[in-house]
mmCIF file of C-alpha atoms in Angstrom:
data_model
loop_
_atom_site.group_PDB
_atom_site.id
_atom_site.type_symbol
_atom_site.label_atom_id
_atom_site.label_comp_id
_atom_site.label_asym_id
_atom_site.label_seq_id
_atom_site.Cartn_x
_atom_site.Cartn_y
_atom_site.Cartn_z
ATOM 1 C CA UNK A 1 113.157 97.248 121.801
ATOM 2 C CA UNK A 2 111.638 98.159 118.148
ATOM 3 C CA UNK A 3 111.213 94.333 117.723
ATOM 4 C CA UNK A 4 109.111 94.085 120.842
ATOM 5 C CA UNK A 5 107.012 97.092 119.910
ATOM 6 C CA UNK A 6 106.421 95.794 116.380
ATOM 7 C CA UNK A 7 105.381 92.205 117.734
ATOM 8 C CA UNK A 8 103.220 93.691 120.300
ATOM 9 C CA UNK A 9 101.343 96.211 117.735
ATOM 10 C CA UNK A 10 100.775 93.391 115.280
ATOM 11 C CA UNK A 11 99.840 90.936 117.956
ATOM 12 C CA UNK A 12 97.177 93.437 119.309
ATOM 13 C CA UNK A 13 95.650 94.169 115.854
ATOM 14 C CA UNK A 14 95.530 90.335 115.016
ATOM 15 C CA UNK A 15 93.961 89.488 118.453
ATOM 16 C CA UNK A 16 91.327 91.737 117.918
ATOM 17 C CA UNK A 17 90.312 90.450 114.578
ATOM 18 C CA UNK A 18 90.609 86.879 115.650
ATOM 19 C CA UNK A 19 88.571 87.471 118.749
ATOM 20 C CA UNK A 20 85.752 89.145 116.888
ATOM 21 C CA UNK A 21 85.482 86.521 114.008
ATOM 22 C CA UNK A 22 86.566 83.580 115.617
ATOM 23 C CA UNK A 23 83.345 82.017 114.653
ATOM 24 C CA UNK A 24 84.351 81.497 110.862
ATOM 25 C CA UNK A 25 85.227 77.833 110.028
ATOM 26 C CA UNK A 26 87.226 78.987 107.017
ATOM 27 C CA UNK A 27 90.855 79.331 107.449
ATOM 28 C CA UNK A 28 92.816 81.431 105.074
ATOM 29 C CA UNK A 29 95.003 79.781 102.418
ATOM 30 C CA UNK A 30 97.080 80.774 99.506
ATOM 31 C CA UNK A 31 94.033 79.540 97.127
ATOM 32 C CA UNK A 32 91.868 82.354 98.453
ATOM 33 C CA UNK A 33 94.456 85.109 97.058
ATOM 34 C CA UNK A 34 94.732 83.483 93.710
ATOM 35 C CA UNK A 35 91.429 84.962 92.091
ATOM 36 C CA UNK A 36 93.082 88.419 92.899
ATOM 37 C CA UNK A 37 96.537 87.919 91.666
ATOM 38 C CA UNK A 38 97.591 89.281 88.403
ATOM 39 C CA UNK A 39 100.836 88.908 86.595
ATOM 40 C CA UNK A 40 102.719 91.409 84.429
ATOM 41 C CA UNK A 41 105.778 92.080 82.860
ATOM 42 C CA UNK A 42 107.761 95.435 82.100
ATOM 43 C CA UNK A 43 109.555 95.803 78.843
ATOM 44 C CA UNK A 44 113.328 96.529 78.463
ATOM 45 C CA UNK A 45 112.659 100.241 78.559
ATOM 46 C CA UNK A 46 110.530 99.642 81.663
ATOM 47 C CA UNK A 47 107.038 100.019 80.082
ATOM 48 C CA UNK A 48 103.876 97.838 80.950
ATOM 49 C CA UNK A 49 103.849 94.979 78.171
ATOM 50 C CA UNK A 50 100.404 94.853 76.741
ATOM 51 C CA UNK A 51 97.110 96.438 77.552
ATOM 52 C CA UNK A 52 95.912 94.320 80.369
ATOM 53 C CA UNK A 53 97.853 95.443 83.341
ATOM 54 C CA UNK A 54 98.035 99.241 82.181
ATOM 55 C CA UNK A 55 94.100 99.072 82.094
ATOM 56 C CA UNK A 56 93.763 97.351 85.124
ATOM 57 C CA UNK A 57 95.940 99.887 87.025
ATOM 58 C CA UNK A 58 94.088 102.880 85.559
ATOM 59 C CA UNK A 59 90.783 101.333 86.811
ATOM 60 C CA UNK A 60 92.158 100.588 90.228
ATOM 61 C CA UNK A 61 93.513 104.011 90.758
ATOM 62 C CA UNK A 62 90.698 106.122 88.999
ATOM 63 C CA UNK A 63 89.090 107.197 92.276
ATOM 64 C CA UNK A 64 92.436 107.459 94.280
ATOM 65 C CA UNK A 65 93.669 110.642 95.567
ATOM 66 C CA UNK A 66 96.760 109.361 97.246
ATOM 67 C CA UNK A 67 98.810 106.576 96.388
ATOM 68 C CA UNK A 68 101.325 105.076 98.414
ATOM 69 C CA UNK A 69 104.381 103.021 97.191
ATOM 70 C CA UNK A 70 105.331 101.178 100.496
ATOM 71 C CA UNK A 71 109.037 100.267 99.437
ATOM 72 C CA UNK A 72 111.812 98.255 100.594
ATOM 73 C CA UNK A 73 114.644 100.614 100.357
ATOM 74 C CA UNK A 74 117.321 100.067 97.632
ATOM 75 C CA UNK A 75 115.329 97.998 95.315
ATOM 76 C CA UNK A 76 116.513 97.865 91.752
ATOM 77 C CA UNK A 77 113.291 96.577 90.296
ATOM 78 C CA UNK A 78 111.126 98.958 92.165
ATOM 79 C CA UNK A 79 112.958 101.875 90.585
ATOM 80 C CA UNK A 80 111.741 100.403 87.238
ATOM 81 C CA UNK A 81 108.258 99.935 88.224
ATOM 82 C CA UNK A 82 108.034 103.273 89.884
ATOM 83 C CA UNK A 83 109.017 104.702 86.577
ATOM 84 C CA UNK A 84 106.170 103.026 84.703
ATOM 85 C CA UNK A 85 103.826 103.580 87.404
ATOM 86 C CA UNK A 86 104.480 107.359 87.302
ATOM 87 C CA UNK A 87 103.742 107.571 83.674
ATOM 88 C CA UNK A 88 100.288 105.925 84.252
ATOM 89 C CA UNK A 89 99.368 107.927 87.089
ATOM 90 C CA UNK A 90 100.328 111.105 85.336
ATOM 91 C CA UNK A 91 97.282 110.161 82.851
ATOM 92 C CA UNK A 92 95.255 110.218 85.863
ATOM 93 C CA UNK A 93 96.159 113.874 86.852
ATOM 94 C CA UNK A 94 98.669 113.044 89.460
ATOM 95 C CA UNK A 95 101.560 115.707 89.299
ATOM 96 C CA UNK A 96 102.871 115.581 92.967
ATOM 97 C CA UNK A 97 105.530 113.098 94.164
ATOM 98 C CA UNK A 98 106.752 112.872 97.933
ATOM 99 C CA UNK A 99 109.703 111.066 98.604
ATOM 100 C CA UNK A 100 111.546 110.157 101.940
ATOM 101 C CA UNK A 101 113.692 113.002 101.859
ATOM 102 C CA UNK A 102 113.717 116.373 103.629
ATOM 103 C CA UNK A 103 112.154 119.337 102.189
ATOM 104 C CA UNK A 104 115.273 121.318 101.161
ATOM 105 C CA UNK A 105 116.978 118.105 99.979
ATOM 106 C CA UNK A 106 113.810 117.388 97.482
ATOM 107 C CA UNK A 107 114.567 121.121 96.266
ATOM 108 C CA UNK A 108 117.899 120.272 95.406
ATOM 109 C CA UNK A 109 116.740 117.156 93.744
ATOM 110 C CA UNK A 110 114.416 119.141 91.541
ATOM 111 C CA UNK A 111 117.117 121.368 90.616
ATOM 112 C CA UNK A 112 119.595 118.697 89.491
ATOM 113 C CA UNK A 113 117.207 116.584 87.550
ATOM 114 C CA UNK A 114 115.618 119.672 85.581
ATOM 115 C CA UNK A 115 117.844 118.518 82.740
ATOM 116 C CA UNK A 116 117.387 114.545 82.454
ATOM 117 C CA UNK A 117 120.701 114.171 80.492
ATOM 118 C CA UNK A 118 122.515 115.639 83.488
ATOM 119 C CA UNK A 119 120.719 113.615 86.349
ATOM 120 C CA UNK A 120 122.988 110.905 86.945
ATOM 121 C CA UNK A 121 125.951 112.897 86.767
ATOM 122 C CA UNK A 122 124.626 115.420 89.174
ATOM 123 C CA UNK A 123 123.703 112.954 91.734
ATOM 124 C CA UNK A 124 127.077 111.259 91.387
ATOM 125 C CA UNK A 125 128.925 114.516 92.096
ATOM 126 C CA UNK A 126 126.775 114.983 95.202
ATOM 127 C CA UNK A 127 127.320 111.550 96.431
ATOM 128 C CA UNK A 128 131.218 111.844 95.947
ATOM 129 C CA UNK A 129 131.459 115.276 97.292
ATOM 130 C CA UNK A 130 129.207 114.721 100.612
ATOM 131 C CA UNK A 131 129.354 111.088 100.972
ATOM 132 C CA UNK A 132 131.304 107.978 101.132
ATOM 133 C CA UNK A 133 131.280 104.871 98.709
ATOM 134 C CA UNK A 134 128.894 102.952 101.004
ATOM 135 C CA UNK A 135 125.182 103.089 101.857
ATOM 136 C CA UNK A 136 123.714 104.830 103.649
ATOM 137 C CA UNK A 137 126.558 107.452 103.923
ATOM 138 C CA UNK A 138 125.323 109.736 101.070
ATOM 139 C CA UNK A 139 123.468 113.043 101.196
ATOM 140 C CA UNK A 140 120.480 112.327 98.827
ATOM 141 C CA UNK A 141 118.926 108.877 100.443
ATOM 142 C CA UNK A 142 116.856 106.786 98.630
ATOM 143 C CA UNK A 143 117.442 108.373 95.130
ATOM 144 C CA UNK A 144 121.278 107.542 95.346
ATOM 145 C CA UNK A 145 121.244 104.639 93.023
ATOM 146 C CA UNK A 146 121.979 104.424 89.292
ATOM 147 C CA UNK A 147 118.488 102.776 88.778
ATOM 148 C CA UNK A 148 116.775 105.618 90.618
ATOM 149 C CA UNK A 149 117.919 107.974 87.889
ATOM 150 C CA UNK A 150 115.072 106.196 85.764
ATOM 151 C CA UNK A 151 112.056 107.146 87.920
ATOM 152 C CA UNK A 152 113.520 110.821 88.910
ATOM 153 C CA UNK A 153 113.938 111.576 85.239
ATOM 154 C CA UNK A 154 110.314 110.431 84.469
ATOM 155 C CA UNK A 155 108.859 112.374 87.224
ATOM 156 C CA UNK A 156 110.808 115.324 86.172
ATOM 157 C CA UNK A 157 110.119 115.228 82.627
ATOM 158 C CA UNK A 158 106.363 114.604 83.380
ATOM 159 C CA UNK A 159 106.263 117.760 85.424
ATOM 160 C CA UNK A 160 105.872 116.216 88.917
ATOM 161 C CA UNK A 161 106.506 118.354 91.783
ATOM 162 C CA UNK A 162 109.065 116.856 94.211
ATOM 163 C CA UNK A 163 107.929 116.882 97.783
ATOM 164 C CA UNK A 164 110.293 116.232 100.746
ATOM 165 C CA UNK A 165 108.301 115.140 103.709
ATOM 166 C CA UNK A 166 111.168 113.717 106.000
ATOM 167 C CA UNK A 167 113.703 115.151 108.174
ATOM 168 C CA UNK A 168 116.808 116.164 106.552
ATOM 169 C CA UNK A 169 119.050 113.405 106.392
ATOM 170 C CA UNK A 170 122.104 113.321 108.730
ATOM 171 C CA UNK A 171 124.715 112.940 105.863
ATOM 172 C CA UNK A 172 122.977 115.841 103.898
ATOM 173 C CA UNK A 173 124.197 118.467 106.476
ATOM 174 C CA UNK A 174 127.234 119.472 105.125
ATOM 175 C CA UNK A 175 125.516 120.000 101.792
ATOM 176 C CA UNK A 176 122.726 122.150 103.096
ATOM 177 C CA UNK A 177 125.777 124.145 105.075
ATOM 178 C CA UNK A 178 127.352 124.865 101.773
ATOM 179 C CA UNK A 179 123.906 125.926 100.170
ATOM 180 C CA UNK A 180 123.553 128.309 103.201
ATOM 181 C CA UNK A 181 127.129 129.547 102.631
ATOM 182 C CA UNK A 182 126.552 130.325 98.972
ATOM 183 C CA UNK A 183 123.601 132.462 99.489
ATOM 184 C CA UNK A 184 125.318 134.507 102.433
ATOM 185 C CA UNK A 185 126.257 137.970 100.779
ATOM 186 C CA UNK A 186 128.733 139.435 103.309
ATOM 187 C CA UNK A 187 131.451 136.711 103.572
ATOM 188 C CA UNK A 188 133.683 138.371 105.939
ATOM 189 C CA UNK A 189 136.940 136.640 107.189
ATOM 190 C CA UNK A 190 135.205 136.056 110.367
ATOM 191 C CA UNK A 191 132.206 134.393 108.615
ATOM 192 C CA UNK A 192 134.400 132.263 106.456
ATOM 193 C CA UNK A 193 136.156 130.982 109.583
ATOM 194 C CA UNK A 194 133.109 130.076 111.267
ATOM 195 C CA UNK A 195 131.912 128.443 108.093
ATOM 196 C CA UNK A 196 135.161 126.305 107.856
ATOM 197 C CA UNK A 197 135.047 125.529 111.549
ATOM 198 C CA UNK A 198 131.430 124.378 111.043
ATOM 199 C CA UNK A 199 132.390 121.947 108.191
ATOM 200 C CA UNK A 200 135.057 120.476 110.598
ATOM 201 C CA UNK A 201 132.523 119.972 113.372
ATOM 202 C CA UNK A 202 130.041 118.076 110.930
ATOM 203 C CA UNK A 203 132.918 115.895 109.594
ATOM 204 C CA UNK A 204 133.844 114.784 113.070
ATOM 205 C CA UNK A 205 130.391 114.102 114.362
ATOM 206 C CA UNK A 206 128.943 112.275 111.341
ATOM 207 C CA UNK A 207 131.735 110.650 109.461
ATOM 208 C CA UNK A 208 134.603 110.331 112.254
ATOM 209 C CA UNK A 209 132.439 109.926 115.355
ATOM 210 C CA UNK A 210 134.907 112.238 117.117
ATOM 211 C CA UNK A 211 132.649 113.341 119.877
ATOM 212 C CA UNK A 212 132.850 113.775 123.635
ATOM 213 C CA UNK A 213 132.353 110.921 125.884
ATOM 214 C CA UNK A 214 128.754 110.063 126.303
ATOM 215 C CA UNK A 215 127.430 112.236 123.229
ATOM 216 C CA UNK A 216 125.601 111.209 120.255
ATOM 217 C CA UNK A 217 126.134 112.990 117.052
ATOM 218 C CA UNK A 218 123.023 114.914 116.484
ATOM 219 C CA UNK A 219 122.495 115.560 120.286
ATOM 220 C CA UNK A 220 125.990 117.178 120.144
ATOM 221 C CA UNK A 221 125.354 119.070 117.021
ATOM 222 C CA UNK A 222 122.193 120.658 117.748
ATOM 223 C CA UNK A 223 123.777 122.361 120.939
ATOM 224 C CA UNK A 224 127.321 122.908 119.315
ATOM 225 C CA UNK A 225 128.668 126.412 119.879
ATOM 226 C CA UNK A 226 130.534 126.774 116.553
ATOM 227 C CA UNK A 227 127.592 125.471 114.439
ATOM 228 C CA UNK A 228 124.930 127.759 116.291
ATOM 229 C CA UNK A 229 127.395 130.684 115.682
ATOM 230 C CA UNK A 230 127.353 130.287 112.130
ATOM 231 C CA UNK A 231 123.559 129.776 111.993
ATOM 232 C CA UNK A 232 123.251 133.195 113.945
ATOM 233 C CA UNK A 233 124.944 134.923 111.051
ATOM 234 C CA UNK A 234 121.684 134.446 109.383
ATOM 235 C CA UNK A 235 119.352 136.085 111.752
ATOM 236 C CA UNK A 236 118.196 139.003 109.481
ATOM 237 C CA UNK A 237 117.417 136.297 106.570
ATOM 238 C CA UNK A 238 113.911 134.934 106.680
ATOM 239 C CA UNK A 239 114.542 132.165 104.125
ATOM 240 C CA UNK A 240 117.828 131.142 105.778
ATOM 241 C CA UNK A 241 116.069 130.979 109.009
ATOM 242 C CA UNK A 242 113.442 128.601 107.704
ATOM 243 C CA UNK A 243 116.258 126.536 106.353
ATOM 244 C CA UNK A 244 118.208 126.441 109.623
ATOM 245 C CA UNK A 245 115.071 125.482 111.513
ATOM 246 C CA UNK A 246 114.483 122.470 109.285
ATOM 247 C CA UNK A 247 118.059 121.345 110.116
ATOM 248 C CA UNK A 248 117.687 121.881 113.778
ATOM 249 C CA UNK A 249 114.388 120.053 113.867
ATOM 250 C CA UNK A 250 115.996 117.078 111.908
ATOM 251 C CA UNK A 251 118.833 117.122 114.352
ATOM 252 C CA UNK A 252 116.259 117.206 117.227
ATOM 253 C CA UNK A 253 114.359 114.176 116.012
ATOM 254 C CA UNK A 254 117.717 112.151 115.406
ATOM 255 C CA UNK A 255 118.810 113.086 118.947
ATOM 256 C CA UNK A 256 115.801 111.800 120.330
ATOM 257 C CA UNK A 257 115.998 108.395 118.216
ATOM 258 C CA UNK A 258 119.778 108.224 119.361
ATOM 259 C CA UNK A 259 119.139 108.369 122.839
ATOM 260 C CA UNK A 260 116.060 106.153 122.773
ATOM 261 C CA UNK A 261 113.783 108.754 124.022
ATOM 262 C CA UNK A 262 111.327 108.486 121.153
ATOM 263 C CA UNK A 263 111.467 110.584 117.923
ATOM 264 C CA UNK A 264 109.491 108.283 115.594
ATOM 265 C CA UNK A 265 106.097 109.896 116.337
ATOM 266 C CA UNK A 266 107.755 113.330 116.238
ATOM 267 C CA UNK A 267 109.318 112.343 112.915
ATOM 268 C CA UNK A 268 105.681 111.154 111.357
ATOM 269 C CA UNK A 269 104.300 114.419 112.706
ATOM 270 C CA UNK A 270 106.959 116.474 110.850
ATOM 271 C CA UNK A 271 106.018 114.338 107.871
ATOM 272 C CA UNK A 272 102.362 115.233 107.877
ATOM 273 C CA UNK A 273 103.168 118.856 108.917
ATOM 274 C CA UNK A 274 105.475 119.185 105.558
ATOM 275 C CA UNK A 275 102.920 117.332 103.623
ATOM 276 C CA UNK A 276 100.117 119.801 104.567
ATOM 277 C CA UNK A 277 102.385 122.801 103.770
ATOM 278 C CA UNK A 278 102.461 121.634 100.397
ATOM 279 C CA UNK A 279 98.975 120.384 100.339
ATOM 280 C CA UNK A 280 97.325 123.597 101.399
ATOM 281 C CA UNK A 281 99.252 125.547 98.935
ATOM 282 C CA UNK A 282 97.496 123.527 96.070
ATOM 283 C CA UNK A 283 94.287 123.767 97.699
ATOM 284 C CA UNK A 284 94.411 127.506 96.626
ATOM 285 C CA UNK A 285 93.825 126.272 93.019
ATOM 286 C CA UNK A 286 92.523 122.665 93.175
ATOM 287 C CA UNK A 287 89.763 120.997 95.288
ATOM 288 C CA UNK A 288 91.381 117.557 95.777
ATOM 289 C CA UNK A 289 95.439 117.595 94.905
ATOM 290 C CA UNK A 290 96.645 114.239 94.142
ATOM 291 C CA UNK A 291 99.853 112.989 95.344
ATOM 292 C CA UNK A 292 101.976 109.862 94.732
ATOM 293 C CA UNK A 293 104.301 108.717 97.715
ATOM 294 C CA UNK A 294 107.193 106.572 97.810
ATOM 295 C CA UNK A 295 108.329 105.909 101.395
ATOM 296 C CA UNK A 296 109.329 102.866 103.554
ATOM 297 C CA UNK A 297 106.538 100.581 104.089
ATOM 298 C CA UNK A 298 106.356 101.291 107.790
ATOM 299 C CA UNK A 299 105.167 104.951 107.217
ATOM 300 C CA UNK A 300 102.414 103.709 104.746
ATOM 301 C CA UNK A 301 100.122 101.620 106.750
ATOM 302 C CA UNK A 302 96.273 102.523 106.815
ATOM 303 C CA UNK A 303 96.262 101.659 110.635
ATOM 304 C CA UNK A 304 98.757 102.651 113.373
ATOM 305 C CA UNK A 305 102.157 101.446 112.019
ATOM 306 C CA UNK A 306 104.147 98.496 113.285
ATOM 307 C CA UNK A 307 106.087 100.535 115.750
ATOM 308 C CA UNK A 308 102.836 101.971 117.343
ATOM 309 C CA UNK A 309 103.192 105.395 115.387
ATOM 310 C CA UNK A 310 100.397 107.459 113.981
ATOM 311 C CA UNK A 311 102.194 107.721 110.736
ATOM 312 C CA UNK A 312 101.416 109.541 107.503
ATOM 313 C CA UNK A 313 99.723 106.339 106.080
ATOM 314 C CA UNK A 314 96.964 106.415 108.777
ATOM 315 C CA UNK A 315 96.757 110.352 108.330
ATOM 316 C CA UNK A 316 96.157 110.102 104.495
ATOM 317 C CA UNK A 317 93.646 107.443 104.967
ATOM 318 C CA UNK A 318 91.481 109.601 107.264
ATOM 319 C CA UNK A 319 91.945 112.471 104.779
ATOM 320 C CA UNK A 320 90.854 110.437 101.800
ATOM 321 C CA UNK A 321 87.955 109.076 103.848
ATOM 322 C CA UNK A 322 87.000 112.929 104.482
ATOM 323 C CA UNK A 323 87.184 113.870 100.809
ATOM 324 C CA UNK A 324 85.325 110.684 99.675
ATOM 325 C CA UNK A 325 88.272 109.684 97.831
ATOM 326 C CA UNK A 326 90.737 106.762 98.330
ATOM 327 C CA UNK A 327 94.337 106.185 99.705
ATOM 328 C CA UNK A 328 95.619 103.272 98.122
ATOM 329 C CA UNK A 329 98.811 101.582 99.610
ATOM 330 C CA UNK A 330 100.891 99.029 97.582
ATOM 331 C CA UNK A 331 103.288 97.040 99.888
ATOM 332 C CA UNK A 332 106.524 95.976 97.990
ATOM 333 C CA UNK A 333 107.341 92.310 98.970
ATOM 334 C CA UNK A 334 110.542 90.923 97.074
ATOM 335 C CA UNK A 335 110.409 86.852 96.912
ATOM 336 C CA UNK A 336 113.548 86.454 94.694
ATOM 337 C CA UNK A 337 116.747 88.344 95.653
ATOM 338 C CA UNK A 338 119.977 87.790 93.679
ATOM 339 C CA UNK A 339 118.633 84.622 92.466
ATOM 340 C CA UNK A 340 117.764 83.182 95.815
ATOM 341 C CA UNK A 341 114.199 82.149 96.740
ATOM 342 C CA UNK A 342 113.542 84.005 100.157
ATOM 343 C CA UNK A 343 110.396 82.165 100.904
ATOM 344 C CA UNK A 344 111.829 79.944 103.451
ATOM 345 C CA UNK A 345 114.138 82.649 105.073
ATOM 346 C CA UNK A 346 112.897 83.251 108.756
ATOM 347 C CA UNK A 347 112.449 86.739 107.937
ATOM 348 C CA UNK A 348 109.772 85.646 105.374
ATOM 349 C CA UNK A 349 108.377 82.562 106.270
ATOM 350 C CA UNK A 350 105.109 84.064 107.795
ATOM 351 C CA UNK A 351 104.398 85.893 104.692
ATOM 352 C CA UNK A 352 104.589 82.550 102.609
ATOM 353 C CA UNK A 353 100.688 82.646 101.999
ATOM 354 C CA UNK A 354 101.076 85.546 99.605
ATOM 355 C CA UNK A 355 104.814 85.333 98.924
ATOM 356 C CA UNK A 356 104.319 81.877 97.316
ATOM 357 C CA UNK A 357 102.354 83.541 94.410
ATOM 358 C CA UNK A 358 105.266 85.264 93.351
ATOM 359 C CA UNK A 359 107.389 84.471 90.209
ATOM 360 C CA UNK A 360 111.097 84.587 89.310
ATOM 361 C CA UNK A 361 110.384 86.129 85.875
ATOM 362 C CA UNK A 362 107.269 88.146 86.400
ATOM 363 C CA UNK A 363 105.713 90.930 88.274
ATOM 364 C CA UNK A 364 102.789 89.688 90.745
ATOM 365 C CA UNK A 365 100.145 92.168 91.809
ATOM 366 C CA UNK A 366 97.660 90.923 94.472
ATOM 367 C CA UNK A 367 94.729 92.778 95.577
ATOM 368 C CA UNK A 368 94.023 92.421 99.269
ATOM 369 C CA UNK A 369 90.990 94.364 99.582
ATOM 370 C CA UNK A 370 88.341 91.471 99.114
ATOM 371 C CA UNK A 371 90.529 89.131 101.518
ATOM 372 C CA UNK A 372 90.481 92.001 104.077
ATOM 373 C CA UNK A 373 86.778 92.495 103.745
ATOM 374 C CA UNK A 374 85.905 88.766 103.923
ATOM 375 C CA UNK A 375 88.192 88.528 107.240
ATOM 376 C CA UNK A 376 86.462 91.542 108.774
ATOM 377 C CA UNK A 377 82.995 89.813 108.074
ATOM 378 C CA UNK A 378 84.034 86.597 109.567
ATOM 379 C CA UNK A 379 84.013 84.542 106.168
ATOM 380 C CA UNK A 380 87.785 83.975 106.449
ATOM 381 C CA UNK A 381 90.260 83.821 109.328
ATOM 382 C CA UNK A 382 93.955 83.620 110.094
ATOM 383 C CA UNK A 383 96.150 82.865 113.113
ATOM 384 C CA UNK A 384 99.104 84.424 111.325
ATOM 385 C CA UNK A 385 99.376 87.915 113.007
ATOM 386 C CA UNK A 386 101.654 89.236 110.398
ATOM 387 C CA UNK A 387 99.367 88.457 107.550
ATOM 388 C CA UNK A 388 96.399 89.762 109.550
ATOM 389 C CA UNK A 389 98.057 92.972 110.197
ATOM 390 C CA UNK A 390 99.288 93.347 106.532
ATOM 391 C CA UNK A 391 95.609 92.755 105.202
ATOM 392 C CA UNK A 392 94.327 95.729 107.526
ATOM 393 C CA UNK A 393 97.465 98.063 106.660
ATOM 394 C CA UNK A 394 97.768 97.637 102.872
ATOM 395 C CA UNK A 395 95.632 97.363 99.740
ATOM 396 C CA UNK A 396 98.041 95.447 97.481
ATOM 397 C CA UNK A 397 101.062 93.380 97.548
ATOM 398 C CA UNK A 398 103.451 93.981 94.666
ATOM 399 C CA UNK A 399 106.080 91.022 94.341
ATOM 400 C CA UNK A 400 108.875 91.775 91.720
ATOM 401 C CA UNK A 401 110.732 89.383 89.470
ATOM 402 C CA UNK A 402 114.231 88.628 90.738
ATOM 403 C CA UNK A 403 115.433 91.715 92.570
ATOM 404 C CA UNK A 404 118.516 93.087 93.881
ATOM 405 C CA UNK A 405 119.934 96.011 95.420
ATOM 406 C CA UNK A 406 120.662 99.087 93.139
ATOM 407 C CA UNK A 407 124.066 100.066 92.028
ATOM 408 C CA UNK A 408 125.206 102.975 94.195
ATOM 409 C CA UNK A 409 125.642 106.120 91.954
ATOM 410 C CA UNK A 410 129.281 106.875 92.957
#
């Protein structure tokens, strides 16, 4: 179903472009992108080598208020680039870093990375305590790799504020339950019994799949009597109620996704809501707060997303336009992985027009903005629906050198 929606959205955008500008005689080729392509390297300690790329990126981002790193999850190389990019952006007065984590998970991340020397061990402990030795069964999703420690520590050391925009991840529920338990003062035998019973409920639903027939994990959890009885013990604690509401909201979004009854737009709206909570707090002391976002690429499109969702990328595009600033979205697109060239892979063939510019031992940055302008003005056209959608959706393509999945910090 998702693939069908994805195809229809991409085709719809591409057909509009092609129908309006079909008079153009110039078909888009790889050569059209070469003049807008820059190669660079990172040093062994993940710094930009030489001044050329550093200066270029500072020039590119000077008017930006929002920067989106539209990622492929689990990438080793992107973790390294993110670290160097955060350093550069810090010099451009960026100090807010939004991640595909829940708000309360982001608070935990900030706490356990306050001392950079302990970050790796602290994440390792959480992964072992609440997760399994396999992705994605870990509590702090998308900051769970050994390589991720680099950009987490960079952000923490530079004073970035961690923003969690997403729903709380289902494999983080037990971690949050324990946090609630720790902050409860009157631990009566009844309360302790409810707490222990709630932990069993979570374990059965999330890791053991022990559910009543016909139930899905989050739909069952959000209405579970034991869990809700535990939550009710916090009725006089405002901060705990907010915490619990975040967990219930997360379960509700997951429930809709599990039962194919929606949830994607609700999730996006929740991201936007969490963004605005943080953003409005900053507006009290600065006119145009700057934010770096590292989210899955589907969330950071300028237009309606591939799944037909008005996601946070479109939201930020509109906000930047209203503020007379910029939202720049960098689409991460590996060509090589584990030494293999993916360009002939069925999944990537449609992107070969840009992917062919990637190098195995260099980083590649392709500026799409001029190509997009020529496409929209009818100077260039393409029958490739995926490429047309990408040009509308993102500002840059970032192709890493040979990439691989990061190592689970477990």
